[in-house]
Coordinates of C-alpha atoms in Angstrom, one line a residue:
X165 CA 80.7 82.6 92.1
X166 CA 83.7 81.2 94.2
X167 CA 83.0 80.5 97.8
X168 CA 85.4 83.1 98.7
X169 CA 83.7 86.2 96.2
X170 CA 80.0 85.0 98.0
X171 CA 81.8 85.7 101.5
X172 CA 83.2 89.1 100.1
X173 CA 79.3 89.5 99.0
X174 CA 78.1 88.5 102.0
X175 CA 80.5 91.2 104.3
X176 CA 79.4 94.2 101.4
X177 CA 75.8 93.5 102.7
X178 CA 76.7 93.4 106.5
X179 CA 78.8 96.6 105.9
X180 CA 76.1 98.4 104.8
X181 CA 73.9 97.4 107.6
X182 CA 75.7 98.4 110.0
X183 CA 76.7 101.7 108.3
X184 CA 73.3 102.2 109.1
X185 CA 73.1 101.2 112.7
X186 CA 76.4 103.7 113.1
X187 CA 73.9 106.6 112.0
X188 CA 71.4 105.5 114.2
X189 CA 74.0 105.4 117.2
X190 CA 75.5 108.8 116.1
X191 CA 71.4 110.1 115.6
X192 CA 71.1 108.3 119.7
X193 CA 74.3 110.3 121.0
X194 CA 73.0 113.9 119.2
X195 CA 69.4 114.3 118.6
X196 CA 67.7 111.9 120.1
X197 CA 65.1 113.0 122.8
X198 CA 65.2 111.5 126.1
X199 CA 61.8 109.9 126.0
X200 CA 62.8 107.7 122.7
X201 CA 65.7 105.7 124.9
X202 CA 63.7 102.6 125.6
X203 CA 62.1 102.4 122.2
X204 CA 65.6 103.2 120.4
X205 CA 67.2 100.1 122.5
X206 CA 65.0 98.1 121.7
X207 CA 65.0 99.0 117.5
X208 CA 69.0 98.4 117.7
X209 CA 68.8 95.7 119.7
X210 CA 66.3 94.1 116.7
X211 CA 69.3 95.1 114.3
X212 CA 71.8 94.1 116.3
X213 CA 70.6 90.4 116.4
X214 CA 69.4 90.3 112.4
X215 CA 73.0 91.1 111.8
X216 CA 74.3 88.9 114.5
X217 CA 71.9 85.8 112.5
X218 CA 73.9 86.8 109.4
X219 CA 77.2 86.0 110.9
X220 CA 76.4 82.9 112.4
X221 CA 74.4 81.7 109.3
X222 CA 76.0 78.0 109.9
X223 CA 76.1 78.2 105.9
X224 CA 79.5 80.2 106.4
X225 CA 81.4 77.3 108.0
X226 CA 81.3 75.4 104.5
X227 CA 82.1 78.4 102.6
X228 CA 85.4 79.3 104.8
X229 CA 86.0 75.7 104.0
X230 CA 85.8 75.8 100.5
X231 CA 87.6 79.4 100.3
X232 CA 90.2 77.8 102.2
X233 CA 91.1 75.3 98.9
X234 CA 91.0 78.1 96.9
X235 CA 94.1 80.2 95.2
X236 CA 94.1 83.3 96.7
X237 CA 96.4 86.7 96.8
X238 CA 98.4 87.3 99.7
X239 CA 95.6 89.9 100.6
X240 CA 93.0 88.0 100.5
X241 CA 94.3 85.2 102.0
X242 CA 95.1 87.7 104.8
X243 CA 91.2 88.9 104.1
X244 CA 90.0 85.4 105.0
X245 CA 91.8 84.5 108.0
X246 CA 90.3 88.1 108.9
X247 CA 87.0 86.4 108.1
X248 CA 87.4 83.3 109.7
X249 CA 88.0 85.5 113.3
X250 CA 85.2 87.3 112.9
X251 CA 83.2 84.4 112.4
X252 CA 84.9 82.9 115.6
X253 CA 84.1 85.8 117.7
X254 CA 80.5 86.2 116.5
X255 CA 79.3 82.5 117.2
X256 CA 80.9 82.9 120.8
X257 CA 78.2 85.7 121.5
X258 CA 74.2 84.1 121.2
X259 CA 71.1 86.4 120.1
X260 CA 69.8 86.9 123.7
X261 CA 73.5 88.3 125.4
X262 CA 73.4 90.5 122.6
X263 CA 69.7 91.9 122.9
X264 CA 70.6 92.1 126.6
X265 CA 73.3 94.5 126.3
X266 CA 72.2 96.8 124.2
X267 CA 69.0 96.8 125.9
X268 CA 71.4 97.5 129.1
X269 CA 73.4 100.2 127.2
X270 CA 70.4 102.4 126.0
X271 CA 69.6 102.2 129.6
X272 CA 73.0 103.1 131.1
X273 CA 73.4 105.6 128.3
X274 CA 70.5 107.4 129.8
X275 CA 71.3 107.1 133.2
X276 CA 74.8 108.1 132.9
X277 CA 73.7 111.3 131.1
X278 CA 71.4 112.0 134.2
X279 CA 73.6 111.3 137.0
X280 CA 76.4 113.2 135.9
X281 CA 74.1 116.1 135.7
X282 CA 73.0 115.8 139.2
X283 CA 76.5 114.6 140.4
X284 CA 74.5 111.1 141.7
X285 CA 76.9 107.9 141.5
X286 CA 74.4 105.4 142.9
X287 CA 71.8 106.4 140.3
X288 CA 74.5 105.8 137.3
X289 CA 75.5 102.9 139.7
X290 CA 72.0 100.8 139.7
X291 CA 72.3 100.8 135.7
X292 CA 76.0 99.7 135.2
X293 CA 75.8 97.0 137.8
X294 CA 73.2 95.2 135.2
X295 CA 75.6 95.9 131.9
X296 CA 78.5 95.0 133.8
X297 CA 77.3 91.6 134.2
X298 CA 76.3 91.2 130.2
X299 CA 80.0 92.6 130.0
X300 CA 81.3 89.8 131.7
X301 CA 79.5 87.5 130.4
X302 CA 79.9 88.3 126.6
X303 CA 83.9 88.8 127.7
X304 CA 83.8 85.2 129.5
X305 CA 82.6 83.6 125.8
X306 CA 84.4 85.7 123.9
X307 CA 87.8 84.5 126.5
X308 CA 87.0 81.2 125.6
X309 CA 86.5 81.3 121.9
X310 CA 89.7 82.8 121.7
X311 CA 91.4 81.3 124.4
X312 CA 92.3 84.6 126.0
X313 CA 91.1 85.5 129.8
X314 CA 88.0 87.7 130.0
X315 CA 89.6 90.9 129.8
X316 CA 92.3 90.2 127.6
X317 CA 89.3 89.0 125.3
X318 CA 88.0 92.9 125.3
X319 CA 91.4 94.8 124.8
X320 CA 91.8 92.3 121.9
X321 CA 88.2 93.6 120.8
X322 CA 90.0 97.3 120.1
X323 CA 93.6 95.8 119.2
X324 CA 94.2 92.8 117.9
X325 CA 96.6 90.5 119.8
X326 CA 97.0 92.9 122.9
X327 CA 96.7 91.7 126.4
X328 CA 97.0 92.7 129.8
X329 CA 100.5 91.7 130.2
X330 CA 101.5 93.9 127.6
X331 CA 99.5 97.0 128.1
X332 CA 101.5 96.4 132.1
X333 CA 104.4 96.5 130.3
X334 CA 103.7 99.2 127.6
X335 CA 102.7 101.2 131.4
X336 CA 105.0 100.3 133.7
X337 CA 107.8 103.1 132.6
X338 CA 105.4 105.9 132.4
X339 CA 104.1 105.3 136.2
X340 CA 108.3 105.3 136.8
X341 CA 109.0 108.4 135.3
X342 CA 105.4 110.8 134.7
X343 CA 105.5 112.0 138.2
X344 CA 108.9 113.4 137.9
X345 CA 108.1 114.8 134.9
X346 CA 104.7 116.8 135.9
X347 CA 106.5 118.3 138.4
X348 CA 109.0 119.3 136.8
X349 CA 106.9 120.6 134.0
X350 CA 105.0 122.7 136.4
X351 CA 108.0 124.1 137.9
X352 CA 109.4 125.1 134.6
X353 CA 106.4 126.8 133.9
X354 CA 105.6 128.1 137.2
X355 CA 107.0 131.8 136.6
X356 CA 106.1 132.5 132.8
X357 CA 103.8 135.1 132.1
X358 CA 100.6 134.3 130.5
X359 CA 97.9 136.1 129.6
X360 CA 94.2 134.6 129.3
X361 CA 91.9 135.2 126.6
X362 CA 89.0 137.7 127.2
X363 CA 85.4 136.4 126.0
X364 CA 82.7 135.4 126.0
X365 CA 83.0 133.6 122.7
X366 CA 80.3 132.7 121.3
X367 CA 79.2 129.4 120.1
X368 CA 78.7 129.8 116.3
X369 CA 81.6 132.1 116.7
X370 CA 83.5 128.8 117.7
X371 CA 81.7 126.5 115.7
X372 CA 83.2 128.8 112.5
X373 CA 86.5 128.3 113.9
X374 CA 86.4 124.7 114.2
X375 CA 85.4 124.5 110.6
X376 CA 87.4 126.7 109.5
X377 CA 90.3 124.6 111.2
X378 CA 88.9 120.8 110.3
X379 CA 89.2 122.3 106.8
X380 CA 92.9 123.6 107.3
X381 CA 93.3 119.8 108.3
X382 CA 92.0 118.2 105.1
X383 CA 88.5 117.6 106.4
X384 CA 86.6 116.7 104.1
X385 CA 82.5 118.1 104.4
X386 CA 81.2 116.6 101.4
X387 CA 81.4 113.1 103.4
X388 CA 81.5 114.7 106.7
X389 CA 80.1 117.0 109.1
X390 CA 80.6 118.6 112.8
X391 CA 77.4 118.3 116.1
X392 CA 77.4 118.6 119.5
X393 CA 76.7 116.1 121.6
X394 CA 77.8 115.5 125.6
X395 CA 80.6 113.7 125.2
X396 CA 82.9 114.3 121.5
X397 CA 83.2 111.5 119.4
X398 CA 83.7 110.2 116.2
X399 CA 81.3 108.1 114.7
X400 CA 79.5 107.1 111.0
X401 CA 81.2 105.4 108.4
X402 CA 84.5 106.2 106.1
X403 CA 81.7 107.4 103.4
X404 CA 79.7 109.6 106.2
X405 CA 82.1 110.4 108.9
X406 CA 80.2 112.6 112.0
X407 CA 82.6 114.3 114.3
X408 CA 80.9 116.3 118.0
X409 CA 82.6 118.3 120.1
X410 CA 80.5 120.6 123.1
X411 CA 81.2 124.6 123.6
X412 CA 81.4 127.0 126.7
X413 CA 81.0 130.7 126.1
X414 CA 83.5 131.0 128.5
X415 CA 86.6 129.2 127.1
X416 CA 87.4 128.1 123.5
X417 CA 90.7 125.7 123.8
X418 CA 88.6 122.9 124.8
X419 CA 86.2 122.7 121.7
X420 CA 88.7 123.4 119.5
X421 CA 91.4 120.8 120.6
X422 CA 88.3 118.4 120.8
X423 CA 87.4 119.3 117.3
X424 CA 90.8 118.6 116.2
X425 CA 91.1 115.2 117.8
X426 CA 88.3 114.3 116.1
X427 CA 89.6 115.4 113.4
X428 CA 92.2 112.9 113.2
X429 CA 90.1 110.3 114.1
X430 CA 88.1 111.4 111.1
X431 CA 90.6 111.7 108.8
X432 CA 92.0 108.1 109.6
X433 CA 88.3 106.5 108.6
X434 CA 87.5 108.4 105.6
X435 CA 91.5 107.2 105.0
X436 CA 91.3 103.5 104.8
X437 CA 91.7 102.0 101.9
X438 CA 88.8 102.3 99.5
X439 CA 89.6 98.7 97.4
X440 CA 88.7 97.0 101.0
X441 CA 85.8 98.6 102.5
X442 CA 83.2 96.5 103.7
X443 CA 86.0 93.8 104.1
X444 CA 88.1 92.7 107.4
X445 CA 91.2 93.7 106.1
X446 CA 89.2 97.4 105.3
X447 CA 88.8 98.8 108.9
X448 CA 91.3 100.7 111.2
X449 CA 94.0 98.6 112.7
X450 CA 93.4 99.0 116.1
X451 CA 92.2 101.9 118.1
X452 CA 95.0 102.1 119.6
X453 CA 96.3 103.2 116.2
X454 CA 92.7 105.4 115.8
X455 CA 94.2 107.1 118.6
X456 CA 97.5 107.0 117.6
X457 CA 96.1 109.8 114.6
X458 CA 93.6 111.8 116.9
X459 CA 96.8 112.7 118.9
X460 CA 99.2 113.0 115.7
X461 CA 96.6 116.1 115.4
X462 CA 95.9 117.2 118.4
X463 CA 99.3 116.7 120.5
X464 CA 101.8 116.5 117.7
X465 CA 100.6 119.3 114.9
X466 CA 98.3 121.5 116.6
X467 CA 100.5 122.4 120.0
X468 CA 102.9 123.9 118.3
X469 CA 104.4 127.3 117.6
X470 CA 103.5 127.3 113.8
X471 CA 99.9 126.0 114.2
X472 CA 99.9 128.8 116.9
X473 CA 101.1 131.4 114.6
X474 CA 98.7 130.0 112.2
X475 CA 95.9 130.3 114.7
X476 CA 96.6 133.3 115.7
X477 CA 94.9 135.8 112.6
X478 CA 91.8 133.4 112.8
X479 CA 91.1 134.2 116.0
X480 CA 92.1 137.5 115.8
X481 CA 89.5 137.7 112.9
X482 CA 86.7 135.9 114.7
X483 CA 86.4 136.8 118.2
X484 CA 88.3 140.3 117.8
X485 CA 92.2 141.3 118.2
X486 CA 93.4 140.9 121.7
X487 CA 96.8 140.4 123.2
X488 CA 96.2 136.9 124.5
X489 CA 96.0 135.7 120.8
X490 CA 99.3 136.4 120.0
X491 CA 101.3 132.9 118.7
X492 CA 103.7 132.8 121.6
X493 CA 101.1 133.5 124.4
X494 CA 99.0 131.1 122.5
X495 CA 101.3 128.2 122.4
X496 CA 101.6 128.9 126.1
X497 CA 98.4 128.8 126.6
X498 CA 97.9 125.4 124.5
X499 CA 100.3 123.8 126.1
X500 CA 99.9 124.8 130.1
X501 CA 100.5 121.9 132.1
X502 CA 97.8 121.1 135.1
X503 CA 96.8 119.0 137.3
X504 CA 93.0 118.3 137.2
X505 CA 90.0 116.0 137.6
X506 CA 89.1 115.9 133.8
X507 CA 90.6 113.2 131.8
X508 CA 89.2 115.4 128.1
X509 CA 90.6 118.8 129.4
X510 CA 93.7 117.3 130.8
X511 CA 97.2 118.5 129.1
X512 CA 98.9 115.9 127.4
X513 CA 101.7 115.6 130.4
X514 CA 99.4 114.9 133.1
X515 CA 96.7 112.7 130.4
X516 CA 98.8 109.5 130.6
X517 CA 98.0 110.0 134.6
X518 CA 94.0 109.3 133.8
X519 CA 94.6 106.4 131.7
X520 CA 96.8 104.6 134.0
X521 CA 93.7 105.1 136.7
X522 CA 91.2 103.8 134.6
X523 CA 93.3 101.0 133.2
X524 CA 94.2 99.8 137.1
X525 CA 90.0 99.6 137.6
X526 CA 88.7 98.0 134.7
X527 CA 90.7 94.7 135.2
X528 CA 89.6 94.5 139.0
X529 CA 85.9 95.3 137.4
X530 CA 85.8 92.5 135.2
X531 CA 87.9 90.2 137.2
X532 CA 85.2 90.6 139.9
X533 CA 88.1 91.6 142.5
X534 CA 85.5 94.8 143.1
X535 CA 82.3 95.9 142.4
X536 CA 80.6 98.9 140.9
X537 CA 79.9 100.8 144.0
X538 CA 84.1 100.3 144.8
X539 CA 84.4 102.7 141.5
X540 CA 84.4 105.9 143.5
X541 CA 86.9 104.9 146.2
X542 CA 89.3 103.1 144.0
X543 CA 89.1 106.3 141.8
X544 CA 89.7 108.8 144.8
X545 CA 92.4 106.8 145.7
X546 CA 94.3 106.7 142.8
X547 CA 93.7 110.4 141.6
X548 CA 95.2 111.2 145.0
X549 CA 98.4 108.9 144.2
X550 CA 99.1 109.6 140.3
X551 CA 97.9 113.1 140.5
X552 CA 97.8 114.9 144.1
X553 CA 94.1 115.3 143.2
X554 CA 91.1 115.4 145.6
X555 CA 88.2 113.6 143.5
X556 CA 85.9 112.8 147.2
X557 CA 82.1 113.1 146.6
X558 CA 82.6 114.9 142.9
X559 CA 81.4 112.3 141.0
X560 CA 80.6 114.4 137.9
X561 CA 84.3 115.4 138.2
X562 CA 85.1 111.5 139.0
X563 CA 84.0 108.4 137.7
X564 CA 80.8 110.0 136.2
X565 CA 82.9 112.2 133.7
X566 CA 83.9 109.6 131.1
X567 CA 80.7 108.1 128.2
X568 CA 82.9 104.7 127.9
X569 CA 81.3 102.5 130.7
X570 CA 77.7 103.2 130.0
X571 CA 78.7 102.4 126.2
X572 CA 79.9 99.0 127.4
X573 CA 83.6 100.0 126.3
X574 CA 85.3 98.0 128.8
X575 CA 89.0 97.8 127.3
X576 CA 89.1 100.6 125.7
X577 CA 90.8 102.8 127.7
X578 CA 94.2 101.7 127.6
X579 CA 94.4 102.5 123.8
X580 CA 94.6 106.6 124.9
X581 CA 98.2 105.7 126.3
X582 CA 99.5 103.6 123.4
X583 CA 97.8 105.8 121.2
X584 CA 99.7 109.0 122.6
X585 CA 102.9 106.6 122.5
X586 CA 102.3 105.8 118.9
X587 CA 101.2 109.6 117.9
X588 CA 105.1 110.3 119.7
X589 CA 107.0 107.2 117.6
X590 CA 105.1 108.4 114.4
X591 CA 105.8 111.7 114.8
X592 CA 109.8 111.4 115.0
X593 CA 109.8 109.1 112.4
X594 CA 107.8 111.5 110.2
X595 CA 110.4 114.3 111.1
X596 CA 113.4 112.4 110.3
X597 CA 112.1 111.6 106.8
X598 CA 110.8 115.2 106.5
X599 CA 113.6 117.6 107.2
X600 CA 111.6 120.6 104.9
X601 CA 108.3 119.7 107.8
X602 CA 108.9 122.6 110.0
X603 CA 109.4 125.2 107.0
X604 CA 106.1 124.0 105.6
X605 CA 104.1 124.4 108.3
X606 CA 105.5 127.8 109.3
X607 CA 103.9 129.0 106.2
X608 CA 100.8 127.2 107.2
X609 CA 101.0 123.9 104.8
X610 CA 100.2 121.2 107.4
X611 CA 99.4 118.9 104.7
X612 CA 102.7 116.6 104.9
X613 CA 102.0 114.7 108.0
X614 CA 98.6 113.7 107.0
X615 CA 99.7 112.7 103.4
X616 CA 102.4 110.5 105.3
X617 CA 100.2 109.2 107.4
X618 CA 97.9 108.0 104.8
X619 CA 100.8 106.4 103.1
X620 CA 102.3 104.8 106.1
X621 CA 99.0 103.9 108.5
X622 CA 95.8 104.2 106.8
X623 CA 96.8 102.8 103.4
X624 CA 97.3 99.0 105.3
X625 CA 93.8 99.1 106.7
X626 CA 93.5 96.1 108.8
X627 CA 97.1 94.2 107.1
X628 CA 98.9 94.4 110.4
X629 CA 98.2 94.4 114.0
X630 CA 99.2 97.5 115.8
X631 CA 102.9 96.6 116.9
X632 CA 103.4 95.2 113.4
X633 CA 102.6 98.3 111.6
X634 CA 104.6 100.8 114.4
X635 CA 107.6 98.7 113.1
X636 CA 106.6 99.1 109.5
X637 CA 106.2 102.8 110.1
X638 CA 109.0 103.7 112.2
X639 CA 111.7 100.9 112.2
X640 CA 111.6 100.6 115.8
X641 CA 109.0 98.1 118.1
X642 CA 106.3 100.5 120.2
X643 CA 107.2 102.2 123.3
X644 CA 107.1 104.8 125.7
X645 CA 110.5 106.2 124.6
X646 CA 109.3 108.4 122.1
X647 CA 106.5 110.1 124.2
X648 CA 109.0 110.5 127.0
X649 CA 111.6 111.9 124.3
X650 CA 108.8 114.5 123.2
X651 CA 107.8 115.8 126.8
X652 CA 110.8 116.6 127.8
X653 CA 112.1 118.1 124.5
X654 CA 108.4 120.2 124.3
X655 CA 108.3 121.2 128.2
X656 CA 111.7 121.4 129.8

């Protein structure tokens, strides 16, 4: 066996490890009962570290080496410099950070969950303060392995080769013109009639809907299925793909447009390309890009008249015939532009508007320019300045809202904007090269833009970092012009 085939071998068995850990996680996040937290930590901590012990086995430095000499397509050579990062990053991290964060998560995880029940900051605030720190740390190594500052070493983490002075400049237009724009959206709107759907709706009643939709969207349920949990997400692997979404009897549009996001998200990871999974080059660009497709689906295809005429029968069907349901008051309805406190139930207008709050704190956070218990007035302070929004003492409302910080998913944020960016770019290009797209989907095909996606995004896997591919795709280099372009076009 060649050294580069044993390093292949070696990535097949760590793949399928941690397809098993992203079960566990999923099983954490969905059915797990409180009590088993502590125990749970510690179980993935164990797992984390054997698999942590298999990527810094120092036997892998002389294999690189050898592989390196060897005669290798452009794919795999591209596969091994994959390889040779990932060995990088890993040695930067020792056994004992790693225990000590996911220790810290499992207990963050639990006390986020409790605090934002009881609307507590300080109690959510005495378990981040300890996982902030392993945060730090793990970015500070991570920084100097790859020569990047601390948290330009955690957006790189989620997309390859980005860094704060690009995500500033990626931002910078959309704090210029989003203001403008959400007034002027509102005001548009301000005197159309609207009429509100009547329930209660029922939760299995919804859960059929979803279904009924995710399959509409190419979901596959043979190597997939739909939970609740308290926050949606998309988890598993591209062979088990878990999507959750949560319900209110009172109000549908929520779990449904989660569903659909997650949908996307789905569809991308059962999407990438099947002759490289288990392999660098086999996993999602970016997530940046991951969210690039939740939003093609939920933002670009589903808030639109023709998936609301096609919505309209199902609901009809489901919950009973009522006037609100019809398509016209139902793309109304879907795309109503508010402001509000909730980053998930936000409109996709005013949604940039929570992203460019979270991606101002997070730098400050890991720079050490504030600390934990600044969160809530930094937050108050700039929901008051990018939204006209009053956030003081709602915590559950505020800072509390949002899984990502008691996950340790520092750096994450930011790829919501580029990924509604990218959703925009994709989408034009998409139309452009589809002129038949609208007719199709008026008869309820919605089939085209996924199958072009697939050709254009999740075909290349991990080939090209996430500006690289948005050139591939569209001819044109990422940025905000295309998601300015559809705003206005879509709401005035």
């Amino acid at each position: 066996m060649s050294a580069y085939a044993e390093l292949k071998a070696r990535k097949e068995t760590i793949y399928r490890l941690e397809h098993l850990q992203s079960i566990v996680t999923w099983d954490r996040m969905v059915n797990m009962p409180p009590g088993s937290a502590k125990a749970r930590a510690a179980a993935q901590g164990e797992f984390e570290a054997l698999v942590q012990r298999m990527q810094t086995d120092p036997a892998l430095d002389d294999l690189l080496a050898k592989a390196e000499d060897e005669t290798l397509a452009s794919a795999d050579a591209a596969n091994l410099v994959l390889m040779r990062r990932e060995r990088l990053t890993a040695s930067a991290v020792p056994e004992d950070l790693l225990r000590r964060r996911t220790n810290a998560i499992g207990a963050a995880s639990q006390a986020w969950a409790k605090a934002r029940s009881a609307n507590d900051w300080d109690m959510f605030a005495e378990a981040l303060a300890p996982l902030l720190a392993c945060v730090r740390e793990r970015a500070e190594r991570l920084g100097d392995a790859l020569e990047l500052s601390p948290y330009d070493a955690l957006l790189d983490e989620f997309d390859r080769g980005l860094t704060l002075e690009q995500v500033k400049a990626l931002f910078a237009p959309v704090t210029d013109w989003l203001p403008g724009l959400i007034d002027s959206a509102i005001a548009k709107q301000a005197n159309e009639q609207i009429i509100e759907p009547q329930g209660p709706f029922p939760i299995e009643a919804q859960r059929q809907v979803g279904i009924a939709v995710m399959t509409l969207l190419g979901f596959d349920f043979e190597v997939g299925r739909l939970d609740v949990s308290a926050h949606p997400f998309t988890g598993g692997t591209s062979e088990d793909v878990r999507i959750t979404t949560r319900y209110r009897e009172d109000e549908f549009f929520q779990s449904l447009l989660g569903i659909i996001h997650e949908t996307g998200h789905a569809r991308y990871q059962a999407g990438l390309p099947p002759i490289w999974r288990g392999q660098p080059l086999g996993v999602a660009c970016s997530m940046s890009m991951h969210e690039g497709q939740s939003l093609s689906f939920e933002k670009q295809l589903a808030l639109s008249p023709t998936f609301a005429s096609t919505l309209s029968p199902l609901l009809a069907e489901t919950f009973g015939p009522q006037p609100a349901f019809d398509p016209a008051n139902l793309f109304k309805l879907m795309t109503r532009v508010r402001r509000g406190k909730i980053r998930v139930d936000a409109d996709e207008v005013t949604y940039p508007a929570h992203v460019l709050l979270r991606s101002e704190i997070e730098p400050a956070l890991i720079a050490g320019e504030i600390r934990v218990g600044d969160i809530p007035a930094w937050w108050d302070e700039r929901m008051g300045r990018l939204l006209d929004v009053d956030t003081r003492g709602d915590f559950a409302g505020g800072p509390l809202q949002d899984i990502h910080w008691s996950q340790g998913m520092f750096g994450y944020f930011p790829s919501y904007l580029i990924g509604a960016m990218i959703a925009a770019q994709l989408n034009a290009a998409y139309r452009a090269a589809t002129p038949d797209h609208e007719a199709r989907e008026t008869s309820g095909d919605f089939s085209g833009y996924p199958v072009w996606l697939d050709r254009n995004i999740w075909s290349a896997g991990a080939q090209h970092t996430t500006g690289e591919l948005v050139v591939r795709a569209t001819g044109k280099p990422l940025s905000a012009d295309a998601l300015k372009a559809h705003f206005e076009r879509r709401y005035l």
